[in-house]
Coordinates of C-alpha atoms in Angstrom, one line a residue:
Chain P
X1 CA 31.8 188.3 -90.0
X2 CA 35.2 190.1 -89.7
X3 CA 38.2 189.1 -91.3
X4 CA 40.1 188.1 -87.9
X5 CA 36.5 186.1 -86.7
X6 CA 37.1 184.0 -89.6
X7 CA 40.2 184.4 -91.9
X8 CA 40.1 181.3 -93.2
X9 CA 36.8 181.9 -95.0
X10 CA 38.8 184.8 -96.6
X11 CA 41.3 183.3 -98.2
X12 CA 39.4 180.1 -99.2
X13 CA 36.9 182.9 -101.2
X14 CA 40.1 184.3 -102.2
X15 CA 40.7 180.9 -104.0
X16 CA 37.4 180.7 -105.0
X17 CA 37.7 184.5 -107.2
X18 CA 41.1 183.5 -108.2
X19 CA 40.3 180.1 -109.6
X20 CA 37.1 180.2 -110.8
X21 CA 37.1 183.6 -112.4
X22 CA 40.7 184.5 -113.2
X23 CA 43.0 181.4 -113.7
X24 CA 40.7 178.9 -115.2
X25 CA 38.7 181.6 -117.8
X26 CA 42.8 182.9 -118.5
X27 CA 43.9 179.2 -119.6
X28 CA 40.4 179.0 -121.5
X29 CA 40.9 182.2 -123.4
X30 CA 44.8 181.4 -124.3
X31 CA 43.3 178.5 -125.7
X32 CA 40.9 179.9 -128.1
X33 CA 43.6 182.6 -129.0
X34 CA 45.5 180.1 -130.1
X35 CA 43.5 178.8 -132.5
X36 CA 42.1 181.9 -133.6
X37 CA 45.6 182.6 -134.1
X38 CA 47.3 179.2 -136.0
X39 CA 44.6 177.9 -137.6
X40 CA 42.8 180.4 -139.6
X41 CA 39.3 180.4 -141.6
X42 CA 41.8 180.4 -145.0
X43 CA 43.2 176.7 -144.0
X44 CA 40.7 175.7 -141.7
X45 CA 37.1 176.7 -142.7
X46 CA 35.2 173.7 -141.4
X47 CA 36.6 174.8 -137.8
X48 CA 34.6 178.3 -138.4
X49 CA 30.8 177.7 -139.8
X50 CA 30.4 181.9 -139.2
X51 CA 32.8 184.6 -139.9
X52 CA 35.9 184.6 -137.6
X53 CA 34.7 187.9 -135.9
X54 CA 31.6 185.7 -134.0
X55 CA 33.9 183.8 -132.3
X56 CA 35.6 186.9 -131.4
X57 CA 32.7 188.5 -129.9
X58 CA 31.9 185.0 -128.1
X59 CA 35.6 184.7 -126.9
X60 CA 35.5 189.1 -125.8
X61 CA 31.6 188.1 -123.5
X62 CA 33.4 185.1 -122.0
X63 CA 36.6 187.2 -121.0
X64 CA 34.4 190.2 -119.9
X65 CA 31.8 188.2 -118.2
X66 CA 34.5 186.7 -115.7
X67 CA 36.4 190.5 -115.3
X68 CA 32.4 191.6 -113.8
X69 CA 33.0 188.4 -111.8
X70 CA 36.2 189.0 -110.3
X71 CA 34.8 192.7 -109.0
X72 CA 31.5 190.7 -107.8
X73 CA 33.4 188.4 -106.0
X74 CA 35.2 191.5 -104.2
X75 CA 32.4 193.3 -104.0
X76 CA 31.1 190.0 -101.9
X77 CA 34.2 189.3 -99.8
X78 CA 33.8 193.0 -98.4
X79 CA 29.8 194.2 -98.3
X80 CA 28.0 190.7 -98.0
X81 CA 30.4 188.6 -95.8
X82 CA 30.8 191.2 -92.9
X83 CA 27.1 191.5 -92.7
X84 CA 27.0 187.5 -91.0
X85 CA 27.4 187.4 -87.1
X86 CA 29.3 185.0 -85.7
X87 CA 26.7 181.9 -85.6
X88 CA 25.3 182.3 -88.7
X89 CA 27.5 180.3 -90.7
X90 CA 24.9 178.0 -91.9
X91 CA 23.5 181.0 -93.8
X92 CA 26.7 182.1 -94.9
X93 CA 27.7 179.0 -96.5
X94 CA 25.2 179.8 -99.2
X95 CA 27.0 182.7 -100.4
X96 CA 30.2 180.8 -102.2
X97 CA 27.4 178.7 -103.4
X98 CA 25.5 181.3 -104.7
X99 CA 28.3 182.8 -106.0
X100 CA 29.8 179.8 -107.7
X101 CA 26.8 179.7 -109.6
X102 CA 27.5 183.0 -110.9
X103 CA 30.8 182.5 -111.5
X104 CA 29.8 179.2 -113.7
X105 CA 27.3 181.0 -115.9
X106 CA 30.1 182.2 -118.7
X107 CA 31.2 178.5 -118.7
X108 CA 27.9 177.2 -119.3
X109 CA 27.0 179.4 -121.9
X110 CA 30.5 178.4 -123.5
X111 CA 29.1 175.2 -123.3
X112 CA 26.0 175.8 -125.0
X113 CA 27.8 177.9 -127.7
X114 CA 29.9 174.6 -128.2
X115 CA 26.4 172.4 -128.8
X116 CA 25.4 175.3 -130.8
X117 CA 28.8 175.7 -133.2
X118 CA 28.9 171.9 -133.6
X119 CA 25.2 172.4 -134.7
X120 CA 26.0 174.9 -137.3
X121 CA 29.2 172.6 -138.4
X122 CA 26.9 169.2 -139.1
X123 CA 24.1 171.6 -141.2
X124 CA 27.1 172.7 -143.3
X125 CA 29.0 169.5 -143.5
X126 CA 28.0 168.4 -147.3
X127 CA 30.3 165.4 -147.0
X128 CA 27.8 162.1 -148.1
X129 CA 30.7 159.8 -146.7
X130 CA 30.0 158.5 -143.0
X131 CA 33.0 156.9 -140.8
X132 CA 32.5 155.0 -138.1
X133 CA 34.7 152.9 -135.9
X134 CA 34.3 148.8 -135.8
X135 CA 35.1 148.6 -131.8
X136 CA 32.7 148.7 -129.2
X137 CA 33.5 151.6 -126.6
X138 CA 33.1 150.6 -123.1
X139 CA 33.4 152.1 -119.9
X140 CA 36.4 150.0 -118.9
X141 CA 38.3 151.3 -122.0
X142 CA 38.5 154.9 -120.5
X143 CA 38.2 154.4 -117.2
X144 CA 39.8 151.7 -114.3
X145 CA 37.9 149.5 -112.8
X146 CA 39.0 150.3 -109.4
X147 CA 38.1 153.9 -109.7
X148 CA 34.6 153.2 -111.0
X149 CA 34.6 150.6 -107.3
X150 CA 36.2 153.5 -105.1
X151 CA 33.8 155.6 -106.4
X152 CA 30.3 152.7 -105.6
X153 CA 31.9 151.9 -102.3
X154 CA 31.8 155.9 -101.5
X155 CA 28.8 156.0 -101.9
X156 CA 27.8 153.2 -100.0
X157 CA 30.2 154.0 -97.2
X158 CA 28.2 157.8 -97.5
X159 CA 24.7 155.9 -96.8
X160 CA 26.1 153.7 -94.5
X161 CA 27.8 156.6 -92.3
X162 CA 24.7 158.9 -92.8
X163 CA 22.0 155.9 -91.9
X164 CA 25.0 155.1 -88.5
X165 CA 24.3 159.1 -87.4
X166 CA 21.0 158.9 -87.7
X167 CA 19.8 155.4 -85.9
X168 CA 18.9 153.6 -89.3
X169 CA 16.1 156.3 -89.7
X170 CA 15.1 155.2 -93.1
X171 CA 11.5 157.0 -93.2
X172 CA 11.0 159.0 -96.3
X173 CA 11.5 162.4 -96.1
X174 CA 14.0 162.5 -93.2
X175 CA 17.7 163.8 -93.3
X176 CA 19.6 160.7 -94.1
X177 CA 17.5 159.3 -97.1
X178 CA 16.8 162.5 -98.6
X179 CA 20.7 163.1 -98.6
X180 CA 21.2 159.5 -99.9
X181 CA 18.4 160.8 -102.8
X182 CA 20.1 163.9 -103.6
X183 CA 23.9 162.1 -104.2
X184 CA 21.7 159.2 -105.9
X185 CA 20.6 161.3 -108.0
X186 CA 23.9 163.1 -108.9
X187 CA 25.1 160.0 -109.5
X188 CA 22.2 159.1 -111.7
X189 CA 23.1 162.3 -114.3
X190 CA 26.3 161.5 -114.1
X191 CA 25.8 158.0 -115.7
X192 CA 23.5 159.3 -117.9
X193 CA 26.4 161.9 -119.2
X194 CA 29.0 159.2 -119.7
X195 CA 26.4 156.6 -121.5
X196 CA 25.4 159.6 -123.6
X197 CA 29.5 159.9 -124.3
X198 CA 30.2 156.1 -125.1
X199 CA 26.9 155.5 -127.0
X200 CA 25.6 159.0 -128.2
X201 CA 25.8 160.8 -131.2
X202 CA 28.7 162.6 -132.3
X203 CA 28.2 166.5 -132.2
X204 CA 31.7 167.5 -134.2
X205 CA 30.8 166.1 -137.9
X206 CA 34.5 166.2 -138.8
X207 CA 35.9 165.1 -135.7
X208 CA 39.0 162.4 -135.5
X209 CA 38.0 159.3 -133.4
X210 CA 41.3 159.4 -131.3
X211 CA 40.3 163.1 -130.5
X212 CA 36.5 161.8 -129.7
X213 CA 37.8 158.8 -128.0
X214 CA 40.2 161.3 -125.2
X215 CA 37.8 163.6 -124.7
X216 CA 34.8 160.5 -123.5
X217 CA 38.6 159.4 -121.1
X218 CA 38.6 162.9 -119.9
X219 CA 34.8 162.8 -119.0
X220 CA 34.7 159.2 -117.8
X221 CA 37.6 160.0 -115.6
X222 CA 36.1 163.6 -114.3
X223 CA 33.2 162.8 -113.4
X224 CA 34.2 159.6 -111.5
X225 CA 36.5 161.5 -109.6
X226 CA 33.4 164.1 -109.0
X227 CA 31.4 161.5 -107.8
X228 CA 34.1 160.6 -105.0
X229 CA 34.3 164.0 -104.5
X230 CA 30.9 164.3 -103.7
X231 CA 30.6 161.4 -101.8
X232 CA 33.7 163.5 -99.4
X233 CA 31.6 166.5 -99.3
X234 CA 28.5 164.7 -98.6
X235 CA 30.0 162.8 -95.6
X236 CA 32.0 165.9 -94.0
X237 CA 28.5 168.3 -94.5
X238 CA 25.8 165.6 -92.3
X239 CA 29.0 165.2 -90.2
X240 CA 29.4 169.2 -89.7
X241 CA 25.8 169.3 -88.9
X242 CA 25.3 166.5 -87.0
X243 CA 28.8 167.5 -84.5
X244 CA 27.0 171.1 -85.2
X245 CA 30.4 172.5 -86.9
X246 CA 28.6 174.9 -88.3
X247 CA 31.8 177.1 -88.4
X248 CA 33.4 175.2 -90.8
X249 CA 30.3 174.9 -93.5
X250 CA 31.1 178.0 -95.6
X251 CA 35.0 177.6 -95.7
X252 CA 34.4 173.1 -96.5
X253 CA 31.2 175.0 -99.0
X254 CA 33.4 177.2 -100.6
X255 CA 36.8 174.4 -101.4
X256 CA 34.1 172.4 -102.7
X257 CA 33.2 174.2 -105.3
X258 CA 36.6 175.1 -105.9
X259 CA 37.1 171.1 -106.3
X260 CA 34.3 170.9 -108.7
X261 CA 36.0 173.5 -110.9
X262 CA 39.2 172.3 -110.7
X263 CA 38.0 168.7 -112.1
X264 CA 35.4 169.7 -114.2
X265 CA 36.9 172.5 -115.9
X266 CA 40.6 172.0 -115.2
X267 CA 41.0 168.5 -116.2
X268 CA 40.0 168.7 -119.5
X269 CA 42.3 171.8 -120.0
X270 CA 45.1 169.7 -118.7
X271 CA 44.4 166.1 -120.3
X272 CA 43.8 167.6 -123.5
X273 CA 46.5 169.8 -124.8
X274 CA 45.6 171.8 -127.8
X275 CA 48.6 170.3 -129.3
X276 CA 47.5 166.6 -129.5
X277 CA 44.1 167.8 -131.2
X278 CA 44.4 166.4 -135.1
X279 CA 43.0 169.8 -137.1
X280 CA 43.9 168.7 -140.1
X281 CA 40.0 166.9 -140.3
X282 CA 39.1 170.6 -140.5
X283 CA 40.7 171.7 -143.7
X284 CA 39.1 171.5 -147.2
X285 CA 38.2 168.5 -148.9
X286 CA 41.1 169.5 -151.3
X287 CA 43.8 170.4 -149.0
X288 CA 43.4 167.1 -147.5
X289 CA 43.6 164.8 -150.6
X290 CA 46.5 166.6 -151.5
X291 CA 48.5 166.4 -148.5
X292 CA 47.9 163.0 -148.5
X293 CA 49.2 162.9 -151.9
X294 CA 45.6 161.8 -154.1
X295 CA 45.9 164.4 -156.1
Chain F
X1 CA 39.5 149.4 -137.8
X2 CA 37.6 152.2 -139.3
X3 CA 34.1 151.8 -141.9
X4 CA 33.3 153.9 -144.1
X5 CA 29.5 154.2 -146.3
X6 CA 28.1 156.6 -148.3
X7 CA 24.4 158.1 -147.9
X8 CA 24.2 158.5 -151.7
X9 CA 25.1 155.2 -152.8
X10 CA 22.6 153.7 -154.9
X11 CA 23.7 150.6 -153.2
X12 CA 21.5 150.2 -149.7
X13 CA 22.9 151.5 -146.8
X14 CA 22.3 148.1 -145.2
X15 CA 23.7 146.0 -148.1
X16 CA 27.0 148.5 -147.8
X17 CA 27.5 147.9 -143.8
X18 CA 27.1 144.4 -144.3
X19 CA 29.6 144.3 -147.7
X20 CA 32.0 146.5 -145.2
X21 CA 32.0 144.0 -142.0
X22 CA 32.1 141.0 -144.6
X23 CA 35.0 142.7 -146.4
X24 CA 37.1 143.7 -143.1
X25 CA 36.8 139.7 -142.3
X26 CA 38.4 138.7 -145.6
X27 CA 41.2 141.2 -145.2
X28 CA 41.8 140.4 -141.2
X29 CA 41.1 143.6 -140.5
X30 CA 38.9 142.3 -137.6
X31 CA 39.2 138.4 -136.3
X32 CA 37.0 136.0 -135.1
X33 CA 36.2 136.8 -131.4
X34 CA 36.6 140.5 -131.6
X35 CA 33.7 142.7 -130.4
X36 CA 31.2 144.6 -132.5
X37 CA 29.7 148.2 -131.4
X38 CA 26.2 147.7 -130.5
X39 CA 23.5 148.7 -132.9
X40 CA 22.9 152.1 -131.2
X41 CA 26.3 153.0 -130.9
X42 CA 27.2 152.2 -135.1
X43 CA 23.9 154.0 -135.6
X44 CA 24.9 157.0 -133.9
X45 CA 28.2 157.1 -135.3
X46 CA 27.3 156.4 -138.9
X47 CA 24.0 159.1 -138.1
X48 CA 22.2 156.5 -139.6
X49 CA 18.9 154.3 -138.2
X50 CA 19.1 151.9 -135.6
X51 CA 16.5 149.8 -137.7
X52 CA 19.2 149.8 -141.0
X53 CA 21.9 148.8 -138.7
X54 CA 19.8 145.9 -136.7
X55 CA 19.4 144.4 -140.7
X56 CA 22.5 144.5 -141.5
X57 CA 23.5 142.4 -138.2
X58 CA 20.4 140.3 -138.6
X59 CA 21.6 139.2 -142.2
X60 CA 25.1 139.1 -140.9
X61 CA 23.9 136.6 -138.1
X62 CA 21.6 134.7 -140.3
X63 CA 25.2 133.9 -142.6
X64 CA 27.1 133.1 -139.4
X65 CA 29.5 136.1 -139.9
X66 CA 28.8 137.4 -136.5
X67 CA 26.8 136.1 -133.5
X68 CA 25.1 137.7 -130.4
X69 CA 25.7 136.9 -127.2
X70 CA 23.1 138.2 -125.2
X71 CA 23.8 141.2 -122.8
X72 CA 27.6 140.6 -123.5
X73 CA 26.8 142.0 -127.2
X74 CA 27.8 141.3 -130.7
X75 CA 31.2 139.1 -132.0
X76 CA 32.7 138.0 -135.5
X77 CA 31.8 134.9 -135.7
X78 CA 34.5 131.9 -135.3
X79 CA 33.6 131.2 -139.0
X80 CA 33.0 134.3 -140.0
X81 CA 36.1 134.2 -142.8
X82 CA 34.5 130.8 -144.7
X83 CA 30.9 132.2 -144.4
X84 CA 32.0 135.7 -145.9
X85 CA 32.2 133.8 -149.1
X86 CA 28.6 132.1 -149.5
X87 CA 26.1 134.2 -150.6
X88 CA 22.5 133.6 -150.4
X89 CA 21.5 135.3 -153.1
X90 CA 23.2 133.6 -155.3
X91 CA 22.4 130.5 -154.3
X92 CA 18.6 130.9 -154.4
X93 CA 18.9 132.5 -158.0
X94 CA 21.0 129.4 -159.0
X95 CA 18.3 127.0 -157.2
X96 CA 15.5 128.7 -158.8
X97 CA 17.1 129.2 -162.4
X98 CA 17.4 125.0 -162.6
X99 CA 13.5 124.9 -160.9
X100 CA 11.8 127.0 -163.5
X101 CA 14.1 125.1 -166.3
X102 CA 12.8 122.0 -165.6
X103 CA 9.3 123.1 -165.2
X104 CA 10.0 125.0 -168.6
X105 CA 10.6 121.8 -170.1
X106 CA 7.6 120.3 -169.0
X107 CA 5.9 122.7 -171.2
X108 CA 4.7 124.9 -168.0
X109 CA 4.4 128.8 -169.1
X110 CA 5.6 131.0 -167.5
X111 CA 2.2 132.9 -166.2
X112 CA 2.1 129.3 -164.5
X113 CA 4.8 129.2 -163.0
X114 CA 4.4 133.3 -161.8
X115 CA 1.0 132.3 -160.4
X116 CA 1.9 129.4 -158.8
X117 CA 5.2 131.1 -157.4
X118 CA 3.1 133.8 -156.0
X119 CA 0.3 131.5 -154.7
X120 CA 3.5 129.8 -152.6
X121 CA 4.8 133.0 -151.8
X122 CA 1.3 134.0 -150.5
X123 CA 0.5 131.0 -148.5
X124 CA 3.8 131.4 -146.9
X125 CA 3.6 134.3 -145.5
X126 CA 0.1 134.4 -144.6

């Protein structure tokens, strides 16, 4: 499929390099410059459980990992695409998925290296004191009640709309309620995420409970807003195929995932400035007691 | 309002939650009404047992210095501040202290009174 069969698809995987391999992985990188750079292993040494230089290497595999992107993506837009005939969208729709999936392997093993550095923070956290907070957290605290009920009655509307298209055909196994089973399902892992948040165990040993309490905001809130998202997506796909608008599968595919991103990875970068993060629960023992004067 | 215990008290960590609560009552730290975190969550936080936190709100329940209210969860109790002050222990060490006195000077011994203490004991709790 040329570029003047379907142009939109172009720039929407244009978007989809851009975004997902250049401008999110830039703002994630400035960020761990910056505290590589203004809070060193010197003041900070609970921050850094290994030598300064591991986090380096980390930081350098994430940076390059999304550079091999970028090119993949462009080797994508220009060998792969033009290869689809006009008609074959469905197929094509896969390949921003695909790609996506690609393009979210350097976050997830960021993600794992985070569950792993937090891991290597609590084996060397010697500290016999433990903190904890008197107040229950609850999902109202970090979330509004009407966007946890815009996000139920999406979902219902979804099954509603995709039982309407398909004459209440509620045998197992058929399109609507294996569709209904798959968003169910998302839904499922996402409450299991947030319960896991509000009730689970802390990873950062050191970590201030304002700092713990903004980050379960910014992941009630996320994946809420996912979960409407997907409830969108959900509704425009069966409606795509059922109307057969195929055409539109791989551009409505591809700002999906671009949606996804945005929310998942972009909202924490945006709700959580580096600036409001208290690192002073990182310094020594010492440091601390004597810059709050009890020594 | 923040707790805080320490793992190598020679104090039990259950004794020190409950001595924290109580102690965050006296100073109105936390009021009568206000919310507790559920046993999993103060477990989690405090990385320490569920089953040492469920004591600790056990004995705080059995003094009336917090209540449970079903699914809804875990309150100070409206008492909580009066209760904070009677200890149990005391009290039975007190009530037995004048017990085996009196049986002392009846001219009971005291290998007596031990078997006869845990014969009770036993029969209780069998």
């Amino acid at each position: 499929m040329n570029l003047p069969d379907n142009w939109l698809l172009y720039l929407v995987f244009i978007s989809q390099i851009f975004i997902l391999s250049f401008y999110l992985p830039r703002k994630i990188v400035a960020r761990i410059n910056y505290v590589l750079k203004n809070y060193s292993p010197e003041e900070y040494p609970k921050l850094y459980p290994r030598p300064v230089e591991y986090f380096e290497s980390r930081r350098d595999f994430f940076r390059n990992f999304n550079n091999f992107n970028i090119l993949l993506g462009i080797g994508i837009m220009f060998l792969i695409i033009p290869e689809f005939e006009v008609g074959e969208e469905k197929g094509l729709q896969m390949v921003p998925w695909a790609y996506f999936m690609i393009q979210m392997i350097p976050s997830m093993l960021t993600e794992v290296f985070s569950f792993k550095q937090a891991k290597m923070m609590r084996e060397a956290n010697t500290n016999k004191s433990r903190k904890a907070n008197l107040a229950p957290r609850r999902l109202f605290d970090f979330v509004a009640p009407g966007l946890v009920a815009v996000a139920v009655a999406m979902f219902i509307g979804f099954a509603v709309f995709v039982l309407y298209l398909y004459d209440f055909d509620f045998s197992f196994g058929g399109k609507p309620m294996s569709s209904i089973l798959v968003l169910a399902s998302g839904n499922l892992l996402f409450i299991a995420i947030i319960a896991w948040n509000l009730r689970g165990k802390k990873l950062d040993p050191y970590q201030a409970y304002e700092d713990r309490k903004r980050i379960i905001e910014t992941v009630v809130k996320s994946l809420t807003y996912l979960s409407i998202a997907m409830s969108i997506f959900m509704v425009l796909m069966m409606a795509s195929s059922y109307f057969k608008w195929e055409f539109v599968m791989p551009v409505m595919m591809s700002s999906f995932l671009q949606i996804i991103a945005l929310i998942s990875l972009g909202t924490p970068l945006q709700t959580l400035p580096i600036s409001r993060i208290d690192f002073d629960v990182y310094k020594n023992n010492q440091t601390q007691e004597l810059e709050s004067g009890n020594i | 309002m923040q707790i805080v215990i320490d793992i190598d008290d020679a104090v039990p960590m259950f004794n020190q939650l409950i001595n924290r609560i109580k102690e965050a009552v006296m100073k109105n730290e936390i009021a009568p009404g206000d919310p507790l975190p559920s046993i999993r969550q103060l477990a989690n936080d405090l990385e320490i047992n569920n089953k040492t936190v469920a004591k600790a709100y056990r004995l705080l329940e059995r003094d009336s210095v917090i209540q449970t209210k079903g699914y809804r969860g875990t309150f100070i109790h409206k008492d909580a501040k009066a209760n904070c002050s009677v200890d149990l222990n005391a009290w039975v060490n007190e009530k037995l202290e004048q017990t085996i006195g009196s049986f002392r000077a009846k001219g009971v011994t005291d290998s007596e009174i031990r078997i006869a203490f845990n014969h009770l004991m036993n029969r209780k709790s069998s």
